[in-house]
Coordinates of C-alpha atoms in Angstrom, one line a residue:
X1 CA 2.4 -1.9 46.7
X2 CA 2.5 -1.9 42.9
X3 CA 4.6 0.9 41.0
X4 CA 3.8 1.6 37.7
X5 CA 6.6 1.6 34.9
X6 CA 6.5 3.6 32.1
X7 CA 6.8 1.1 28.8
X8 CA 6.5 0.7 25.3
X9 CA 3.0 -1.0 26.0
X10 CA 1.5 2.9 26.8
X11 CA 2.3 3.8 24.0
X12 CA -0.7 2.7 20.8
X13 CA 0.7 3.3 17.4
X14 CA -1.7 4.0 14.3
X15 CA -1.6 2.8 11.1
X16 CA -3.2 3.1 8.4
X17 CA -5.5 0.0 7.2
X18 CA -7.3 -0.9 3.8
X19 CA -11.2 0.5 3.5
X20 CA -13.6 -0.2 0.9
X21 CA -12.8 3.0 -0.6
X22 CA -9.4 2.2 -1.2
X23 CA -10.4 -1.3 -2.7
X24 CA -12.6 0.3 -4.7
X25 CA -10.6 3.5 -5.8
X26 CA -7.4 0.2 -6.6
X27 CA -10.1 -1.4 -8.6
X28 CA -10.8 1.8 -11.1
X29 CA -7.3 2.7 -11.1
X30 CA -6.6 -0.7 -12.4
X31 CA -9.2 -0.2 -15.2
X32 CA -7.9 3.1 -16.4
X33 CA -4.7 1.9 -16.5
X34 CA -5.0 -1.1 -18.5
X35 CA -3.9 0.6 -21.4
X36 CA -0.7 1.8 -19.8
X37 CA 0.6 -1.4 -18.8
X38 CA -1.3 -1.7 -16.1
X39 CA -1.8 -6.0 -15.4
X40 CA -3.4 -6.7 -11.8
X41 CA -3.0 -6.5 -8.2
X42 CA -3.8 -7.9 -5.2
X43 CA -4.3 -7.2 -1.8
X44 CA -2.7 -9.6 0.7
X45 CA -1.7 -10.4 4.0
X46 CA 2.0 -10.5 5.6
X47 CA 2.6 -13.6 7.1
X48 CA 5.5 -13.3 8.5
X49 CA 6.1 -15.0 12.6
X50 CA 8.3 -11.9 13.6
X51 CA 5.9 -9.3 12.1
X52 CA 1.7 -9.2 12.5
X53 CA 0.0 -9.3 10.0
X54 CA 0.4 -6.4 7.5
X55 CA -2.2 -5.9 4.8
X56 CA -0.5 -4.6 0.9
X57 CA -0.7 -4.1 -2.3
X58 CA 0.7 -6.1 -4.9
X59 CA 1.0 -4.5 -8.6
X60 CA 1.8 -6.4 -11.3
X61 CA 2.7 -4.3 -14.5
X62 CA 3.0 -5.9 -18.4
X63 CA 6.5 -5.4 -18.4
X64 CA 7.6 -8.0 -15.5
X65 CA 5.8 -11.6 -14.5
X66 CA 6.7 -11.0 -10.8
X67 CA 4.8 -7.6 -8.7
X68 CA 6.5 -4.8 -9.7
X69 CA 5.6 -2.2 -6.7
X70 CA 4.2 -3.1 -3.3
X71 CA 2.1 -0.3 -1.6
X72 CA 1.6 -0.4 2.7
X73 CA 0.5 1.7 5.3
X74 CA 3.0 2.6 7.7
X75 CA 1.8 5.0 10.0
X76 CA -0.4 7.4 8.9
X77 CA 1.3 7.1 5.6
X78 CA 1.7 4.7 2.6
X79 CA 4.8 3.6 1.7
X80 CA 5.1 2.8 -2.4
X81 CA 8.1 -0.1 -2.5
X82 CA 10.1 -1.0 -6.3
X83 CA 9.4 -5.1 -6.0
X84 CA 12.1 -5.4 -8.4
X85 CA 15.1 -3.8 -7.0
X86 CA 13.5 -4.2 -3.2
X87 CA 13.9 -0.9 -2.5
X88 CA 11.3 1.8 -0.7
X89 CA 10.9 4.9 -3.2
X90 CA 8.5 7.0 -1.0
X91 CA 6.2 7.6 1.2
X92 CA 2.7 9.2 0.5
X93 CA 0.0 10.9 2.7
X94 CA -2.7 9.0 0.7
X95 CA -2.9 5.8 -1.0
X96 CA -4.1 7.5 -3.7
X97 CA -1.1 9.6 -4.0
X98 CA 1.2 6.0 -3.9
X99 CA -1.1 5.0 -6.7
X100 CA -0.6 8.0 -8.9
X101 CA 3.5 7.8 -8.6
X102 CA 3.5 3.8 -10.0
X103 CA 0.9 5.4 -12.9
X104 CA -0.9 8.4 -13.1
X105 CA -3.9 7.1 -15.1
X106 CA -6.8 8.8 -12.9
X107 CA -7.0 12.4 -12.1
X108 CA -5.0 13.1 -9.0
X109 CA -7.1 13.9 -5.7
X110 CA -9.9 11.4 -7.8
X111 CA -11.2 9.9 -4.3
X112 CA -14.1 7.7 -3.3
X113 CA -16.3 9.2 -0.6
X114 CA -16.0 7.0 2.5

């Protein structure tokens, strides 16, 4: 007779991923801010053998050769991280929102339809 235990393994987290709108949204943000310092970013992959794979942002502002701010989902969230000083600032409902608090070059709430 098999007993069932309750584990960890019942339980499914959710997280956030990147979409096509949020590439695209990063893309035009990118654009707009150009003339506020605004360099490039990049969206990459966490390769780390503890951790899966975690898809981020990488921004790179005019005022530093390395990223300055990393942007991840965590949860339902998106979590904006200083590069620099490798330190978490906050947490955001939207990445949109993250986006906005590194640079608020495009009209806040400025989605892409899905």
């Amino acid at each position: 007779m098999m007993t069932r235990q309750a584990s960890a393994t019942n339980v499914v987290s959710l997280r956030q991923g990147f979409l096509p709108r949020h590439r695209e949204y990063l893309m035009r943000w990118l654009e707009a801010g150009a003339c506020m310092g605004l360099c490039d970013a990049d969206i990459s992959d966490h390769n780390d053998a503890n951790e899966p794979d975690i898809e981020h942002v990488l921004v790179w502002v005019r005022e530093n050769a390395k990223p300055a701010y990393m942007v991840r989902p965590e949860g339902m969230g998106w979590v904006l991280v200083d590069q620099i000083r490798d330190r978490q600032l906050a947490t955001y409902s939207s990445f949109e929102a993250a986006l906005h608090a590194i640079r608020p070059v495009l009209a806040h709430g400025a989605t892409v339809a899905a």
